[in-house]
Amino acid sequence: MLSDKQTSGKKILRRAAAFVLMGAMLLGIVRANAYIDTNRDTRPAPEKAVYTLKEFNKYELLYETGTTRFYFREDRDIIAIEDKRTGYTWKTGIDVPFSKELKNNLANAKTPEEKAAVSEPKEKSLNTTYIGIANSLVTIEYSELETTKYLSSASETGAVSALMKIDGKDNVYRLDVTFETIDLALSVYVTFGEDTITYDVPFESISGEGLKKLTAVILTPFLGASGGEAELFDPETGDYAPAGPKYRIPGYVFVPDGSGGLIRFQDNNISFNPYIGDVYGSDPASESYYYSEATDAVPVKSPVMPVFGIAHGDCQSAFVAWADKGAEYMEIVVNPDETKKVKYTWAYPRFEYNMTYFQVYNNSGAGYFTLMENPNVFDVSMTYRFLAGDGATGHRADYFGMALAYREHLIDTGVLTIKDGTAGDIPIRIDFLMSDVKKSVIGTNQVVVTTVDDVRDILNEMKGLGIGNINSGLIGWQKKSETLAKPASYSFLSRIGTKGAFTKLFREFADNGIDISYSRDFTTINKKMLSYYTNSAKHVNTWYITVDNDALYPENAPIELTGFALPSKTAEWIEKLASKVEGYSSSFTVTGTGSILVSTYNKDGAVTNLLQSAELIRNALAKASKNMKLNIENPNMYLWEYTDRYLKAPVGTSQYVFETDSVPFLEIVLHGTMEVYGPYSNFSFYTQKDILRMIDYNTNPSFIFTKEPSYLLADTVSSDMYSTEYSQYRDLAKHVYESVNSVLSQVSGFDWTGREVAESGVIVNTYEKNGIVKKVIINYSEDEVSCLGTTIPAQSAVVK
């Protein structure tokens, strides 16, 4: 039995709870089934950061602009960036002393007051090596006895550095670093802009015997780091108190994983492996082994652009950093809290000059691990732009502002060009899989699942359904299909359609505003397609790069092993096929090649390095783009200048467990410069949430169809195209297109100027044009919500 007092107390608590619940409901923030965010969503903005003005008594002022002051602390190699717009200060290092320095300072102090004055927090989770890294402007990795070691410009021993101004240039300095431990010297040129810092590391500035050991250069690894634990000096005891957590700045690291991911600063209780984003994907020619096995695991998404950023607080302070040189050899590394037992979340760019690989010396596969004899030769140029506030005086300090700042840079440098936006229906991408090959009793048999006449019938039917803004790519259109036809092959199989039939199809639909193109991968090859001797790229160990696809391909597939074309051959084949079709095709579709960057080697070293490979592909596509639009599947940034349609754009991340949010960073950067299409909707991207994500990410729908059932391809390399029969997806295609078009057509041709999370599960995108402002409100939740005075039904989107 409860006493009267206990009963009365419980009633009061129930009334208080009811009052709080009623108040929350009046504010519109409580629903029957509250939306639960996952890392596929964008969560509400982080809390406001609390910061105090910094003192610069140990720093020297180097340069000042209208918005920024740049300082330098020589004994720790730290640049401090004071943002005059907000008073916020960034530091390229965490600015902490070595234990030896702490002891000396305390030993020289006589009174408790003097000791308190000279004492600094003592880092708990950082040893001497990591304190050097945490303070450094530049850190190197080097290999010694198959062990990776680190030296920093701010190391306690083993390195010395000096900063000097370049004559005649007030805003340019040079940091000369000598890493005495391995006999290596390098120079970092530091250029201050209005609200930017650019670091340049010319390869010619790197010298010494240590170059043979150098594996990577890292820039400002702890800029923007959050977290940490420290011991504070207690004047009463004359000693340091037990360690406690430092102020964890609310915010996140942005990484270009897929469409874009956020890694929020949080106190983790388990250790993670670091996020390593290999920009433009890993080079198969410089992997550890020349031979690899493909698996059916969902592959991670490689960054297609060399950019990352860090935000502190809610639209308070942020930076976005990008590489203009060296991106081909760049990795973006993020160490979440507890990684390597370090209680910080920290992120940095890593530029790889050498790597360990397995050198095979006989046909049985025996060999040994070794470094490349010659390092990768490239220059580094890395720019950091600092953002402040909510966008009233520039790009706002969050991931959206980062995307706009990077987009602005790409437009200024000619990588992107703003296209004239026109109102009207959005486009849809309809690809057709026409054929593939399988083994037969003698040789192979080409399985035809879509003919020229089938393409005509399907496109005409879709027009009849009210879908008119269509562009299309044909896959497996040629004799021997994509799998066995040579990359530049221009031969036809009459069962699919003659050359004349294809020409008639293209011209007929071009007259009706529907663009049809041939589709081809110019990079993945196999020995049944052509000879490897003059066509295939070689690994750094000089063996042909080989991928075993046994786990992916069915037993009756005609091939199992694949390789990669020489970059020069890829470029040659693109030019050849493009020249053959440009007379009657208004566009050209490139698959695979746009997202794979391959080098090749012989016994003397690199024959074609990654910089040269990218330039070869760029030049070939530049020629093709003169007379045709280019549709490129998931292209890397160096191809964006010539990309008209971005196919299969990611609409999420790789889903690393430490990634907290997905954001449309890629789509924001590309908006208004090219058409962007999402993954094929008939492959598990057609739920109502997926449709809303297309609207949210401003991405056009796409499908791939066959006329015949897809099970006919079960014994081909295309067996993964398991759900393509048009008759099964006709109604779905109409539904998806109309759902997305009903919203996005209303903002077609508008600038995308903002994206906010009104509450969990509710996104507000802002579009503007000629003084007109439109808000697209997306409600991912299963409840009706009210936002901006508008009622949005469950799982729907409206334009206000």
PDB file of N, CA and C in Angstrom, residues 414-415 417 419 515 522 571 573-583 585-590 615-632 638-645 673-674:
ATOM      1  N   GLY A 414      36.780  26.131 -64.001  1.00  0.00           N
ATOM      2  CA  GLY A 414      36.346  25.576 -65.274  1.00  0.00           C
ATOM      3  C   GLY A 414      35.978  24.111 -65.253  1.00  0.00           C
ATOM      4  N   VAL A 415      36.009  23.486 -64.086  1.00  0.00           N
ATOM      5  CA  VAL A 415      35.629  22.073 -63.996  1.00  0.00           C
ATOM      6  C   VAL A 415      34.124  21.918 -64.200  1.00  0.00           C
ATOM      7  N   THR A 417      30.381  23.990 -65.235  1.00  0.00           N
ATOM      8  CA  THR A 417      29.783  25.139 -65.906  1.00  0.00           C
ATOM      9  C   THR A 417      28.290  25.131 -65.637  1.00  0.00           C
ATOM     10  N   LYS A 419      24.616  25.437 -66.370  1.00  0.00           N
ATOM     11  CA  LYS A 419      23.800  25.354 -67.578  1.00  0.00           C
ATOM     12  C   LYS A 419      22.549  26.216 -67.393  1.00  0.00           C
ATOM     13  N   ASP A 515      16.730  10.957 -76.709  1.00  0.00           N
ATOM     14  CA  ASP A 515      18.134  10.731 -77.039  1.00  0.00           C
ATOM     15  C   ASP A 515      18.508   9.282 -76.704  1.00  0.00           C
ATOM     16  N   PHE A 522      35.146   0.739 -71.390  1.00  0.00           N
ATOM     17  CA  PHE A 522      36.393   0.684 -72.143  1.00  0.00           C
ATOM     18  C   PHE A 522      37.585   0.276 -71.273  1.00  0.00           C
ATOM     19  N   ALA A 571      41.802   5.159 -73.945  1.00  0.00           N
ATOM     20  CA  ALA A 571      41.612   6.435 -74.646  1.00  0.00           C
ATOM     21  C   ALA A 571      41.447   6.213 -76.153  1.00  0.00           C
ATOM     22  N   TRP A 573      40.318   3.534 -77.725  1.00  0.00           N
ATOM     23  CA  TRP A 573      39.035   2.892 -78.030  1.00  0.00           C
ATOM     24  C   TRP A 573      37.875   3.872 -77.904  1.00  0.00           C
ATOM     25  N   ILE A 574      37.925   4.751 -76.910  1.00  0.00           N
ATOM     26  CA  ILE A 574      36.873   5.764 -76.768  1.00  0.00           C
ATOM     27  C   ILE A 574      36.799   6.611 -78.031  1.00  0.00           C
ATOM     28  N   GLU A 575      37.944   7.082 -78.487  1.00  0.00           N
ATOM     29  CA  GLU A 575      37.977   7.935 -79.671  1.00  0.00           C
ATOM     30  C   GLU A 575      37.477   7.188 -80.908  1.00  0.00           C
ATOM     31  N   LYS A 576      37.866   5.927 -81.065  1.00  0.00           N
ATOM     32  CA  LYS A 576      37.474   5.153 -82.246  1.00  0.00           C
ATOM     33  C   LYS A 576      35.970   4.952 -82.301  1.00  0.00           C
ATOM     34  N   LEU A 577      35.385   4.456 -81.201  1.00  0.00           N
ATOM     35  CA  LEU A 577      33.957   4.176 -81.230  1.00  0.00           C
ATOM     36  C   LEU A 577      33.148   5.468 -81.322  1.00  0.00           C
ATOM     37  N   ALA A 578      33.571   6.490 -80.628  1.00  0.00           N
ATOM     38  CA  ALA A 578      32.857   7.766 -80.674  1.00  0.00           C
ATOM     39  C   ALA A 578      32.837   8.325 -82.094  1.00  0.00           C
ATOM     40  N   SER A 579      33.942   8.197 -82.791  1.00  0.00           N
ATOM     41  CA  SER A 579      34.006   8.739 -84.159  1.00  0.00           C
ATOM     42  C   SER A 579      33.079   7.985 -85.111  1.00  0.00           C
ATOM     43  N   LYS A 580      32.808   6.712 -84.806  1.00  0.00           N
ATOM     44  CA  LYS A 580      31.950   5.904 -85.669  1.00  0.00           C
ATOM     45  C   LYS A 580      30.469   6.212 -85.487  1.00  0.00           C
ATOM     46  N   VAL A 581      30.076   6.655 -84.298  1.00  0.00           N
ATOM     47  CA  VAL A 581      28.649   6.812 -84.027  1.00  0.00           C
ATOM     48  C   VAL A 581      28.197   8.269 -83.995  1.00  0.00           C
ATOM     49  N   GLU A 582      29.145   9.207 -83.978  1.00  0.00           N
ATOM     50  CA  GLU A 582      28.758  10.606 -83.782  1.00  0.00           C
ATOM     51  C   GLU A 582      27.935  11.167 -84.938  1.00  0.00           C
ATOM     52  N   GLY A 583      27.938  10.489 -86.083  1.00  0.00           N
ATOM     53  CA  GLY A 583      27.187  10.996 -87.214  1.00  0.00           C
ATOM     54  C   GLY A 583      25.683  10.936 -87.034  1.00  0.00           C
ATOM     55  N   SER A 585      24.256   9.676 -83.664  1.00  0.00           N
ATOM     56  CA  SER A 585      23.901   9.616 -82.243  1.00  0.00           C
ATOM     57  C   SER A 585      24.243  10.944 -81.589  1.00  0.00           C
ATOM     58  N   SER A 586      23.321  11.474 -80.840  1.00  0.00           N
ATOM     59  CA  SER A 586      23.556  12.779 -80.211  1.00  0.00           C
ATOM     60  C   SER A 586      24.218  12.670 -78.849  1.00  0.00           C
ATOM     61  N   SER A 587      24.422  11.429 -78.378  1.00  0.00           N
ATOM     62  CA  SER A 587      25.127  11.263 -77.108  1.00  0.00           C
ATOM     63  C   SER A 587      25.891   9.945 -77.113  1.00  0.00           C
ATOM     64  N   PHE A 588      26.707   9.763 -76.091  1.00  0.00           N
ATOM     65  CA  PHE A 588      27.604   8.612 -75.998  1.00  0.00           C
ATOM     66  C   PHE A 588      27.674   8.237 -74.524  1.00  0.00           C
ATOM     67  N   THR A 589      27.513   6.955 -74.206  1.00  0.00           N
ATOM     68  CA  THR A 589      27.466   6.525 -72.807  1.00  0.00           C
ATOM     69  C   THR A 589      28.700   5.716 -72.449  1.00  0.00           C
ATOM     70  N   VAL A 590      29.366   6.122 -71.374  1.00  0.00           N
ATOM     71  CA  VAL A 590      30.581   5.454 -70.899  1.00  0.00           C
ATOM     72  C   VAL A 590      30.301   4.876 -69.517  1.00  0.00           C
ATOM     73  N   GLU A 615      44.713  12.130 -67.563  1.00  0.00           N
ATOM     74  CA  GLU A 615      44.789  13.073 -68.674  1.00  0.00           C
ATOM     75  C   GLU A 615      44.448  12.391 -69.998  1.00  0.00           C
ATOM     76  N   LEU A 616      44.876  11.152 -70.186  1.00  0.00           N
ATOM     77  CA  LEU A 616      44.539  10.419 -71.407  1.00  0.00           C
ATOM     78  C   LEU A 616      43.030  10.266 -71.562  1.00  0.00           C
ATOM     79  N   ILE A 617      42.367   9.858 -70.486  1.00  0.00           N
ATOM     80  CA  ILE A 617      40.909   9.652 -70.536  1.00  0.00           C
ATOM     81  C   ILE A 617      40.199  10.993 -70.733  1.00  0.00           C
ATOM     82  N   ARG A 618      40.667  12.018 -70.050  1.00  0.00           N
ATOM     83  CA  ARG A 618      40.080  13.354 -70.194  1.00  0.00           C
ATOM     84  C   ARG A 618      40.151  13.823 -71.649  1.00  0.00           C
ATOM     85  N   ASN A 619      41.305  13.674 -72.260  1.00  0.00           N
ATOM     86  CA  ASN A 619      41.485  14.152 -73.633  1.00  0.00           C
ATOM     87  C   ASN A 619      40.603  13.387 -74.610  1.00  0.00           C
ATOM     88  N   ALA A 620      40.481  12.076 -74.407  1.00  0.00           N
ATOM     89  CA  ALA A 620      39.645  11.276 -75.295  1.00  0.00           C
ATOM     90  C   ALA A 620      38.183  11.694 -75.185  1.00  0.00           C
ATOM     91  N   LEU A 621      37.720  11.919 -73.953  1.00  0.00           N
ATOM     92  CA  LEU A 621      36.331  12.323 -73.761  1.00  0.00           C
ATOM     93  C   LEU A 621      36.107  13.763 -74.212  1.00  0.00           C
ATOM     94  N   ALA A 622      37.124  14.588 -74.100  1.00  0.00           N
ATOM     95  CA  ALA A 622      37.005  15.972 -74.594  1.00  0.00           C
ATOM     96  C   ALA A 622      36.721  15.974 -76.089  1.00  0.00           C
ATOM     97  N   LYS A 623      37.409  15.097 -76.829  1.00  0.00           N
ATOM     98  CA  LYS A 623      37.164  15.001 -78.273  1.00  0.00           C
ATOM     99  C   LYS A 623      35.753  14.504 -78.558  1.00  0.00           C
ATOM    100  N   ALA A 624      35.341  13.476 -77.804  1.00  0.00           N
ATOM    101  CA  ALA A 624      34.003  12.917 -78.020  1.00  0.00           C
ATOM    102  C   ALA A 624      32.911  13.930 -77.693  1.00  0.00           C
ATOM    103  N   SER A 625      33.182  14.809 -76.741  1.00  0.00           N
ATOM    104  CA  SER A 625      32.159  15.749 -76.283  1.00  0.00           C
ATOM    105  C   SER A 625      31.912  16.898 -77.252  1.00  0.00           C
ATOM    106  N   LYS A 626      32.768  17.052 -78.247  1.00  0.00           N
ATOM    107  CA  LYS A 626      32.607  18.168 -79.180  1.00  0.00           C
ATOM    108  C   LYS A 626      31.330  18.041 -80.007  1.00  0.00           C
ATOM    109  N   ASN A 627      30.936  16.799 -80.309  1.00  0.00           N
ATOM    110  CA  ASN A 627      29.781  16.585 -81.177  1.00  0.00           C
ATOM    111  C   ASN A 627      28.657  15.789 -80.513  1.00  0.00           C
ATOM    112  N   MET A 628      28.891  15.327 -79.291  1.00  0.00           N
ATOM    113  CA  MET A 628      27.881  14.517 -78.607  1.00  0.00           C
ATOM    114  C   MET A 628      27.850  14.862 -77.123  1.00  0.00           C
ATOM    115  N   LYS A 629      26.687  14.678 -76.524  1.00  0.00           N
ATOM    116  CA  LYS A 629      26.604  14.733 -75.073  1.00  0.00           C
ATOM    117  C   LYS A 629      27.234  13.464 -74.502  1.00  0.00           C
ATOM    118  N   LEU A 630      27.825  13.592 -73.319  1.00  0.00           N
ATOM    119  CA  LEU A 630      28.434  12.436 -72.682  1.00  0.00           C
ATOM    120  C   LEU A 630      27.642  12.035 -71.447  1.00  0.00           C
ATOM    121  N   ASN A 631      27.225  10.775 -71.429  1.00  0.00           N
ATOM    122  CA  ASN A 631      26.559  10.185 -70.272  1.00  0.00           C
ATOM    123  C   ASN A 631      27.586   9.267 -69.608  1.00  0.00           C
ATOM    124  N   ILE A 632      28.010   9.585 -68.390  1.00  0.00           N
ATOM    125  CA  ILE A 632      29.096   8.829 -67.761  1.00  0.00           C
ATOM    126  C   ILE A 632      28.618   8.284 -66.423  1.00  0.00           C
ATOM    127  N   TYR A 638      37.719  14.602 -62.269  1.00  0.00           N
ATOM    128  CA  TYR A 638      38.525  15.086 -63.377  1.00  0.00           C
ATOM    129  C   TYR A 638      37.806  14.937 -64.721  1.00  0.00           C
ATOM    130  N   LEU A 639      36.648  14.240 -64.751  1.00  0.00           N
ATOM    131  CA  LEU A 639      35.874  14.098 -65.979  1.00  0.00           C
ATOM    132  C   LEU A 639      34.623  14.975 -65.990  1.00  0.00           C
ATOM    133  N   TRP A 640      34.362  15.715 -64.919  1.00  0.00           N
ATOM    134  CA  TRP A 640      33.110  16.469 -64.828  1.00  0.00           C
ATOM    135  C   TRP A 640      33.021  17.575 -65.878  1.00  0.00           C
ATOM    136  N   GLU A 641      34.137  18.102 -66.317  1.00  0.00           N
ATOM    137  CA  GLU A 641      34.110  19.176 -67.304  1.00  0.00           C
ATOM    138  C   GLU A 641      33.404  18.733 -68.587  1.00  0.00           C
ATOM    139  N   TYR A 642      33.454  17.422 -68.859  1.00  0.00           N
ATOM    140  CA  TYR A 642      32.886  16.905 -70.108  1.00  0.00           C
ATOM    141  C   TYR A 642      31.656  16.029 -69.882  1.00  0.00           C
ATOM    142  N   THR A 643      31.136  16.019 -68.667  1.00  0.00           N
ATOM    143  CA  THR A 643      29.984  15.176 -68.339  1.00  0.00           C
ATOM    144  C   THR A 643      28.687  15.977 -68.459  1.00  0.00           C
ATOM    145  N   ASP A 644      27.760  15.461 -69.266  1.00  0.00           N
ATOM    146  CA  ASP A 644      26.442  16.087 -69.395  1.00  0.00           C
ATOM    147  C   ASP A 644      25.400  15.394 -68.531  1.00  0.00           C
ATOM    148  N   ARG A 645      25.558  14.086 -68.379  1.00  0.00           N
ATOM    149  CA  ARG A 645      24.638  13.321 -67.537  1.00  0.00           C
ATOM    150  C   ARG A 645      25.455  12.426 -66.607  1.00  0.00           C
ATOM    151  N   THR A 673      24.603  22.039 -63.127  1.00  0.00           N
ATOM    152  CA  THR A 673      25.724  21.929 -64.060  1.00  0.00           C
ATOM    153  C   THR A 673      25.604  20.712 -64.963  1.00  0.00           C
ATOM    154  N   MET A 674      24.811  19.739 -64.585  1.00  0.00           N
ATOM    155  CA  MET A 674      24.585  18.530 -65.382  1.00  0.00           C
ATOM    156  C   MET A 674      23.352  17.824 -64.842  1.00  0.00           C
TER     157      MET A 674
END
